[in-house]
């Protein structure tokens, strides 16, 4: 190929979209170092900070999702979609990409739609086991659809589907510490079980309340807990713990800087069921208790979790039951080595390694055909 690859990557809104997008971009650059990659995201969303921090240029569209509760607001949304489509057309004309990649989220809608209309091949990556609305619409014109779960032909044309898995943060797979070293580094006893509680970078209210409601159970147990509250809830939780007393076997933080070490230390993980989190758990072979968020489109986190539960690779506690059941279930499971081993081994069989490289190669293949 005489000229360098030029690729647009579009999508975002959450870490679950941004991490895979950056992983794919990095993989493209590793295969084709002279490739030029431009990100297109949504104004005011986290990709507008995370992408430049990773060394890539990004342009924001004034796009917004439909408001299903306050329908009158969708007049503004329709105007934003119209404006975003016009901007996307201008971006594509100026950058002249050979292929456009969509990773989900409403920012990818106008970009990939316009790219396809302008004769540019498109590839979409669907991270969840229940396809999102944007990707279902974009699938009609996509050349290739990369998925993380089997059975996705119920959403997409079978001949376009490629089972690739979800790209994850590479650092998670490169931790050199043994479990005992990682546990000791956290200030814990390596002989006792460790449970890692994560609810995303912003946190998960129900998971946090489940911990606060069961402080005495935690205090009375021999299980050790690492608890990432999320930045949104941290100050309030710190205040409550100052009043109630924080158990010695509970370490609290707003954000875990070295997630690779935390995963290595953990015998059990409590998590929401976002696509990226589940992909990480599977690749690392971690037993987990999943608490799907009820506040996501089409309840896709429950579908993600059930894909593991059906293969005996995780337990599920519903959000509505978490305050009563989550911590007692975790305490019982953390001391059950046989079940932990079985869940972890089954999760590992569902992990698809090298996802970013596989998707990147497909992007390059599409560029060569364009």
Tab-separated table of C-alpha atoms in Angstrom:
chain	number	residue	atom	x	y	z
A	1	UNK	CA	0.000	0.000	0.000
A	2	UNK	CA	1.611	3.243	-1.174
A	3	UNK	CA	-0.160	5.696	1.091
A	4	UNK	CA	-0.543	5.316	4.871
A	5	UNK	CA	-3.765	3.911	6.295
A	6	UNK	CA	-6.315	6.537	7.339
A	7	UNK	CA	-8.933	5.320	9.816
A	8	UNK	CA	-11.757	7.029	11.680
A	9	UNK	CA	-12.750	5.461	15.008
A	10	UNK	CA	-16.088	6.654	16.359
A	11	UNK	CA	-18.133	6.053	19.495
A	12	UNK	CA	-17.759	6.500	23.210
A	13	UNK	CA	-19.679	7.845	26.165
A	14	UNK	CA	-18.357	5.365	28.748
A	15	UNK	CA	-15.089	3.609	29.589
A	16	UNK	CA	-16.681	0.469	28.194
A	17	UNK	CA	-16.614	2.039	24.738
A	18	UNK	CA	-13.399	4.041	25.049
A	19	UNK	CA	-11.029	1.275	26.258
A	20	UNK	CA	-11.831	-1.027	23.297
A	21	UNK	CA	-11.589	1.885	20.863
A	22	UNK	CA	-8.131	2.844	22.122
A	23	UNK	CA	-7.027	-0.804	22.139
A	24	UNK	CA	-8.059	-1.174	18.484
A	25	UNK	CA	-6.278	2.066	17.556
A	26	UNK	CA	-3.109	0.964	19.350
A	27	UNK	CA	-3.241	-2.419	17.596
A	28	UNK	CA	-3.615	-0.739	14.190
A	29	UNK	CA	-0.558	1.415	14.973
A	30	UNK	CA	1.435	-1.650	16.047
A	31	UNK	CA	0.675	-3.342	12.729
A	32	UNK	CA	0.951	-0.180	10.614
A	33	UNK	CA	3.060	2.415	12.512
A	34	UNK	CA	2.464	5.112	9.889
A	35	UNK	CA	-1.343	4.786	10.081
A	36	UNK	CA	-3.273	8.006	10.684
A	37	UNK	CA	-6.165	7.611	13.122
A	38	UNK	CA	-8.823	10.194	13.909
A	39	UNK	CA	-11.379	9.715	16.676
A	40	UNK	CA	-14.895	11.157	16.521
A	41	UNK	CA	-16.784	11.286	19.814
A	42	UNK	CA	-19.558	13.147	21.608
A	43	UNK	CA	-18.964	16.643	22.974
A	44	UNK	CA	-18.723	16.744	26.762
A	45	UNK	CA	-18.245	12.985	27.206
A	46	UNK	CA	-15.221	11.296	28.738
A	47	UNK	CA	-13.653	10.354	25.401
A	48	UNK	CA	-12.886	14.034	24.840
A	49	UNK	CA	-10.300	13.781	27.661
A	50	UNK	CA	-9.269	10.109	27.520
A	51	UNK	CA	-8.473	9.961	23.794
A	52	UNK	CA	-6.092	12.990	23.683
A	53	UNK	CA	-4.428	11.667	26.849
A	54	UNK	CA	-3.692	8.481	24.895
A	55	UNK	CA	-2.063	10.502	22.121
A	56	UNK	CA	-4.827	10.633	19.495
A	57	UNK	CA	-6.714	13.527	17.918
A	58	UNK	CA	-10.475	13.638	18.522
A	59	UNK	CA	-13.301	15.783	17.175
A	60	UNK	CA	-16.533	16.051	19.169
A	61	UNK	CA	-20.026	16.019	17.681
A	62	UNK	CA	-22.966	17.772	19.403
A	63	UNK	CA	-24.802	14.448	19.451
A	64	UNK	CA	-27.127	13.247	22.230
A	65	UNK	CA	-29.226	10.167	22.864
A	66	UNK	CA	-33.013	10.179	22.762
A	67	UNK	CA	-34.756	11.068	26.014
A	68	UNK	CA	-37.313	8.301	26.526
A	69	UNK	CA	-38.929	9.916	29.573
A	70	UNK	CA	-39.207	13.544	28.441
A	71	UNK	CA	-40.186	13.173	24.803
A	72	UNK	CA	-40.473	16.907	24.174
A	73	UNK	CA	-36.700	17.200	24.593
A	74	UNK	CA	-36.172	15.063	21.506
A	75	UNK	CA	-36.862	18.076	19.288
A	76	UNK	CA	-33.429	19.323	20.389
A	77	UNK	CA	-31.977	15.817	19.948
A	78	UNK	CA	-33.212	15.659	16.333
A	79	UNK	CA	-31.560	19.019	15.635
A	80	UNK	CA	-28.309	17.745	17.184
A	81	UNK	CA	-28.440	14.618	15.005
A	82	UNK	CA	-28.939	16.762	11.886
A	83	UNK	CA	-26.035	19.013	12.880
A	84	UNK	CA	-23.828	16.011	13.745
A	85	UNK	CA	-24.469	14.416	10.349
A	86	UNK	CA	-23.418	17.629	8.595
A	87	UNK	CA	-20.287	17.823	10.735
A	88	UNK	CA	-19.509	14.129	10.149
A	89	UNK	CA	-19.738	14.658	6.392
A	90	UNK	CA	-17.283	17.561	6.600
A	91	UNK	CA	-14.884	15.562	8.828
A	92	UNK	CA	-14.923	12.633	6.390
A	93	UNK	CA	-14.373	14.879	3.352
A	94	UNK	CA	-11.430	16.585	5.059
A	95	UNK	CA	-9.778	13.462	6.526
A	96	UNK	CA	-10.608	11.061	3.661
A	97	UNK	CA	-10.495	7.814	5.669
A	98	UNK	CA	-10.136	4.423	3.996
A	99	UNK	CA	-12.371	2.805	6.617
A	100	UNK	CA	-14.576	3.905	9.539
A	101	UNK	CA	-14.797	1.884	12.761
A	102	UNK	CA	-17.731	2.163	15.180
A	103	UNK	CA	-17.434	0.937	18.775
A	104	UNK	CA	-20.988	1.704	19.903
A	105	UNK	CA	-22.536	4.674	21.621
A	106	UNK	CA	-24.592	7.303	19.862
A	107	UNK	CA	-21.559	9.251	18.562
A	108	UNK	CA	-20.845	6.432	16.110
A	109	UNK	CA	-24.295	6.738	14.492
A	110	UNK	CA	-23.908	9.859	12.323
A	111	UNK	CA	-20.224	9.160	11.590
A	112	UNK	CA	-20.590	5.617	10.273
A	113	UNK	CA	-23.913	6.357	8.632
A	114	UNK	CA	-22.356	9.181	6.669
A	115	UNK	CA	-19.202	7.189	5.902
A	116	UNK	CA	-21.261	4.360	4.391
A	117	UNK	CA	-23.315	6.844	2.379
A	118	UNK	CA	-20.060	8.264	0.993
A	119	UNK	CA	-18.852	4.820	-0.107
A	120	UNK	CA	-16.344	4.241	2.711
A	121	UNK	CA	-16.295	0.681	4.129
A	122	UNK	CA	-17.381	0.444	7.762
A	123	UNK	CA	-16.689	-2.015	10.563
A	124	UNK	CA	-18.670	-2.104	13.797
A	125	UNK	CA	-17.696	-3.702	17.071
A	126	UNK	CA	-20.569	-4.868	19.300
A	127	UNK	CA	-19.348	-5.431	22.854
A	128	UNK	CA	-22.531	-6.741	24.458
A	129	UNK	CA	-24.466	-9.985	24.113
A	130	UNK	CA	-27.592	-7.908	23.357
A	131	UNK	CA	-26.913	-5.556	20.464
A	132	UNK	CA	-27.397	-1.819	20.926
A	133	UNK	CA	-29.823	0.211	18.832
A	134	UNK	CA	-27.092	2.204	17.060
A	135	UNK	CA	-25.169	-0.892	15.979
A	136	UNK	CA	-28.327	-2.671	14.798
A	137	UNK	CA	-29.057	0.274	12.510
A	138	UNK	CA	-25.448	0.527	11.300
A	139	UNK	CA	-25.214	-3.224	10.610
A	140	UNK	CA	-27.199	-2.904	7.363
A	141	UNK	CA	-24.387	-1.023	5.637
A	142	UNK	CA	-21.402	-2.444	7.574
A	143	UNK	CA	-18.895	-4.641	5.767
A	144	UNK	CA	-17.822	-6.486	8.922
A	145	UNK	CA	-19.368	-6.889	12.396
A	146	UNK	CA	-17.006	-7.947	15.196
A	147	UNK	CA	-18.796	-9.491	18.201
A	148	UNK	CA	-17.856	-10.832	21.634
A	149	UNK	CA	-20.582	-13.463	22.075
A	150	UNK	CA	-21.909	-16.413	20.150
A	151	UNK	CA	-25.477	-16.330	18.789
A	152	UNK	CA	-25.334	-12.721	17.542
A	153	UNK	CA	-26.947	-13.696	14.226
A	154	UNK	CA	-30.268	-12.925	15.905
A	155	UNK	CA	-29.272	-9.250	15.586
A	156	UNK	CA	-26.935	-9.128	12.602
A	157	UNK	CA	-26.534	-10.740	9.151
A	158	UNK	CA	-24.666	-13.986	9.783
A	159	UNK	CA	-22.300	-13.586	6.831
A	160	UNK	CA	-20.925	-10.303	8.237
A	161	UNK	CA	-20.254	-11.555	11.772
A	162	UNK	CA	-16.793	-12.319	13.123
A	163	UNK	CA	-16.327	-13.612	16.692
A	164	UNK	CA	-13.392	-11.589	18.019
A	165	UNK	CA	-14.114	-10.869	21.682
A	166	UNK	CA	-13.703	-7.457	23.299
A	167	UNK	CA	-10.307	-5.732	23.476
A	168	UNK	CA	-9.175	-5.124	27.057
A	169	UNK	CA	-6.515	-2.969	28.689
A	170	UNK	CA	-3.256	-4.718	27.822
A	171	UNK	CA	-1.665	-3.867	31.188
A	172	UNK	CA	-4.116	-6.200	32.935
A	173	UNK	CA	-2.591	-9.174	31.133
A	174	UNK	CA	1.011	-8.204	31.860
A	175	UNK	CA	1.099	-8.203	35.675
A	176	UNK	CA	4.203	-10.058	36.864
A	177	UNK	CA	3.271	-10.275	40.560
A	178	UNK	CA	2.304	-13.567	42.171
A	179	UNK	CA	-0.986	-13.525	44.102
A	180	UNK	CA	0.773	-13.526	47.497
A	181	UNK	CA	2.947	-10.560	46.454
A	182	UNK	CA	-0.065	-8.603	45.209
A	183	UNK	CA	-2.019	-9.300	48.419
A	184	UNK	CA	0.922	-8.300	50.609
A	185	UNK	CA	1.405	-5.100	48.600
A	186	UNK	CA	-2.180	-4.174	49.497
A	187	UNK	CA	-1.373	-4.648	53.188
A	188	UNK	CA	-3.447	-7.822	53.484
A	189	UNK	CA	-2.738	-11.338	54.753
A	190	UNK	CA	-2.067	-13.652	51.763
A	191	UNK	CA	-3.453	-16.638	53.704
A	192	UNK	CA	-6.950	-15.134	53.821
A	193	UNK	CA	-9.337	-14.740	50.846
A	194	UNK	CA	-9.564	-11.387	49.057
A	195	UNK	CA	-12.701	-9.969	47.409
A	196	UNK	CA	-12.404	-7.095	44.939
A	197	UNK	CA	-15.468	-4.839	44.641
A	198	UNK	CA	-15.670	-2.622	41.558
A	199	UNK	CA	-18.574	-0.601	40.208
A	200	UNK	CA	-16.928	1.351	37.410
A	201	UNK	CA	-14.982	4.613	37.529
A	202	UNK	CA	-18.012	6.565	38.776
A	203	UNK	CA	-19.187	3.785	41.092
A	204	UNK	CA	-22.379	1.781	41.527
A	205	UNK	CA	-24.835	3.015	44.144
A	206	UNK	CA	-26.474	-0.344	44.893
A	207	UNK	CA	-23.160	-2.173	45.300
A	208	UNK	CA	-21.910	0.580	47.622
A	209	UNK	CA	-25.088	0.450	49.702
A	210	UNK	CA	-24.752	-3.337	49.924
A	211	UNK	CA	-21.353	-2.911	51.555
A	212	UNK	CA	-22.484	-0.159	53.933
A	213	UNK	CA	-25.496	-2.223	55.025
A	214	UNK	CA	-23.292	-5.202	55.905
A	215	UNK	CA	-20.292	-3.693	57.686
A	216	UNK	CA	-20.775	-5.915	60.731
A	217	UNK	CA	-20.802	-9.089	58.613
A	218	UNK	CA	-17.560	-7.948	56.994
A	219	UNK	CA	-15.996	-7.127	60.373
A	220	UNK	CA	-16.879	-10.554	61.755
A	221	UNK	CA	-15.475	-12.430	58.739
A	222	UNK	CA	-11.959	-13.533	57.838
A	223	UNK	CA	-12.450	-12.320	54.268
A	224	UNK	CA	-10.541	-9.209	53.129
A	225	UNK	CA	-12.178	-6.640	50.841
A	226	UNK	CA	-10.774	-4.083	48.387
A	227	UNK	CA	-13.598	-1.655	47.645
A	228	UNK	CA	-13.537	0.825	44.764
A	229	UNK	CA	-16.441	3.132	45.553
A	230	UNK	CA	-16.118	5.322	42.464
A	231	UNK	CA	-15.327	9.034	42.584
A	232	UNK	CA	-18.976	10.120	42.746
A	233	UNK	CA	-19.681	8.324	46.049
A	234	UNK	CA	-16.282	8.378	47.755
A	235	UNK	CA	-16.547	11.465	49.977
A	236	UNK	CA	-19.977	10.505	51.331
A	237	UNK	CA	-18.849	6.932	52.032
A	238	UNK	CA	-15.693	8.183	53.759
A	239	UNK	CA	-17.864	10.364	56.001
A	240	UNK	CA	-20.202	7.477	56.846
A	241	UNK	CA	-17.298	5.160	57.655
A	242	UNK	CA	-15.778	7.808	59.928
A	243	UNK	CA	-19.049	7.769	61.907
A	244	UNK	CA	-19.684	4.004	61.889
A	245	UNK	CA	-16.104	2.759	61.948
A	246	UNK	CA	-14.322	1.099	59.054
A	247	UNK	CA	-13.563	-2.636	59.428
A	248	UNK	CA	-9.838	-3.420	59.474
A	249	UNK	CA	-10.362	-5.996	56.706
A	250	UNK	CA	-11.952	-3.421	54.353
A	251	UNK	CA	-9.746	-1.135	52.249
A	252	UNK	CA	-11.645	1.730	50.592
A	253	UNK	CA	-10.602	3.837	47.608
A	254	UNK	CA	-12.324	5.994	45.014
A	255	UNK	CA	-10.216	4.630	42.162
A	256	UNK	CA	-7.757	1.738	41.871
A	257	UNK	CA	-4.669	2.959	40.040
A	258	UNK	CA	-3.079	-0.459	39.553
A	259	UNK	CA	-6.036	-2.588	38.539
A	260	UNK	CA	-3.724	-5.335	37.271
A	261	UNK	CA	-2.389	-5.856	40.806
A	262	UNK	CA	-5.872	-5.695	42.336
A	263	UNK	CA	-7.125	-8.383	39.948
A	264	UNK	CA	-4.065	-10.535	40.698
A	265	UNK	CA	-4.733	-10.277	44.444
A	266	UNK	CA	-8.463	-11.042	44.165
A	267	UNK	CA	-9.863	-14.522	44.726
A	268	UNK	CA	-13.348	-13.230	43.868
A	269	UNK	CA	-14.612	-10.137	42.053
A	270	UNK	CA	-17.912	-8.318	42.580
A	271	UNK	CA	-18.755	-6.222	39.546
A	272	UNK	CA	-21.387	-4.713	37.316
A	273	UNK	CA	-21.840	-6.620	34.056
A	274	UNK	CA	-20.573	-4.160	31.477
A	275	UNK	CA	-19.002	-5.709	28.395
A	276	UNK	CA	-15.438	-4.598	29.160
A	277	UNK	CA	-15.593	-5.814	32.762
A	278	UNK	CA	-16.846	-9.231	31.702
A	279	UNK	CA	-14.176	-9.531	29.014
A	280	UNK	CA	-11.504	-8.769	31.605
A	281	UNK	CA	-12.907	-11.320	34.048
A	282	UNK	CA	-12.966	-14.015	31.363
A	283	UNK	CA	-9.474	-13.342	30.030
A	284	UNK	CA	-8.059	-13.349	33.563
A	285	UNK	CA	-10.117	-16.388	34.600
A	286	UNK	CA	-11.607	-14.644	37.648
A	287	UNK	CA	-14.631	-16.025	39.503
A	288	UNK	CA	-17.212	-13.298	39.956
A	289	UNK	CA	-20.554	-12.221	41.334
A	290	UNK	CA	-22.217	-9.982	38.767
A	291	UNK	CA	-24.761	-7.308	39.687
A	292	UNK	CA	-26.201	-6.046	36.367
A	293	UNK	CA	-27.130	-2.384	36.292
A	294	UNK	CA	-30.877	-1.896	35.734
A	295	UNK	CA	-30.243	1.568	34.281
A	296	UNK	CA	-28.876	0.607	30.855
A	297	UNK	CA	-30.566	0.392	27.476
A	298	UNK	CA	-32.441	-2.863	26.791
A	299	UNK	CA	-31.126	-4.375	30.052
A	300	UNK	CA	-28.020	-5.517	28.164
A	301	UNK	CA	-25.991	-6.058	31.357
A	302	UNK	CA	-28.351	-8.830	32.459
A	303	UNK	CA	-27.914	-10.474	29.058
A	304	UNK	CA	-24.117	-10.166	29.426
A	305	UNK	CA	-24.196	-11.711	32.899
A	306	UNK	CA	-26.491	-14.551	31.891
A	307	UNK	CA	-24.075	-15.560	29.123
A	308	UNK	CA	-21.602	-16.417	31.924
A	309	UNK	CA	-24.144	-17.796	34.387
A	310	UNK	CA	-25.440	-20.288	31.791
A	311	UNK	CA	-21.888	-21.653	31.442
A	312	UNK	CA	-21.332	-21.840	35.216
A	313	UNK	CA	-18.720	-19.085	34.931
A	314	UNK	CA	-20.233	-16.544	37.364
A	315	UNK	CA	-23.014	-15.997	39.889
A	316	UNK	CA	-25.681	-13.328	39.437
A	317	UNK	CA	-27.287	-11.202	42.149
A	318	UNK	CA	-30.016	-8.907	40.858
A	319	UNK	CA	-29.729	-5.221	41.696
A	320	UNK	CA	-33.007	-5.289	43.633
A	321	UNK	CA	-31.709	-8.129	45.853
A	322	UNK	CA	-28.134	-6.901	46.312
A	323	UNK	CA	-28.477	-5.083	49.653
A	324	UNK	CA	-29.637	-8.278	51.336
A	325	UNK	CA	-27.858	-10.973	49.321
A	326	UNK	CA	-24.612	-9.648	47.844
A	327	UNK	CA	-22.226	-9.593	50.812
A	328	UNK	CA	-23.553	-12.821	52.424
A	329	UNK	CA	-23.190	-14.566	49.038
A	330	UNK	CA	-19.658	-13.191	48.630
A	331	UNK	CA	-18.602	-14.308	52.110
A	332	UNK	CA	-19.855	-17.842	51.475
A	333	UNK	CA	-18.297	-18.079	48.011
A	334	UNK	CA	-14.942	-16.574	49.025
A	335	UNK	CA	-14.394	-19.501	51.401
A	336	UNK	CA	-15.455	-22.152	48.878
A	337	UNK	CA	-12.253	-22.996	47.004
A	338	UNK	CA	-13.875	-25.706	44.882
A	339	UNK	CA	-16.586	-23.417	43.492
A	340	UNK	CA	-14.142	-20.531	43.010
A	341	UNK	CA	-11.864	-22.776	40.978
A	342	UNK	CA	-14.744	-24.061	38.826
A	343	UNK	CA	-16.143	-20.594	38.104
A	344	UNK	CA	-12.698	-19.216	37.255
A	345	UNK	CA	-11.816	-22.089	34.924
A	346	UNK	CA	-15.162	-21.833	33.124
A	347	UNK	CA	-14.770	-18.064	32.758
A	348	UNK	CA	-11.301	-18.558	31.286
A	349	UNK	CA	-12.696	-20.788	28.525
A	350	UNK	CA	-14.919	-17.880	27.422
A	351	UNK	CA	-12.032	-15.422	27.067
A	352	UNK	CA	-10.934	-14.532	23.535
A	353	UNK	CA	-7.314	-13.315	23.555
A	354	UNK	CA	-5.737	-10.909	21.053
A	355	UNK	CA	-9.107	-9.321	20.222
A	356	UNK	CA	-7.637	-5.911	19.422
A	357	UNK	CA	-5.074	-7.395	17.018
A	358	UNK	CA	-7.715	-9.510	15.251
A	359	UNK	CA	-10.025	-6.504	14.799
A	360	UNK	CA	-7.127	-4.290	13.716
A	361	UNK	CA	-6.188	-6.795	11.004
A	362	UNK	CA	-9.771	-6.761	9.735
A	363	UNK	CA	-9.629	-2.955	9.569
A	364	UNK	CA	-6.406	-3.169	7.554
A	365	UNK	CA	-7.969	-5.769	5.243
A	366	UNK	CA	-10.900	-3.425	4.569
A	367	UNK	CA	-8.481	-0.587	3.843
A	368	UNK	CA	-6.715	-2.717	1.238
A	369	UNK	CA	-10.016	-3.486	-0.472
A	370	UNK	CA	-11.158	0.135	-0.540
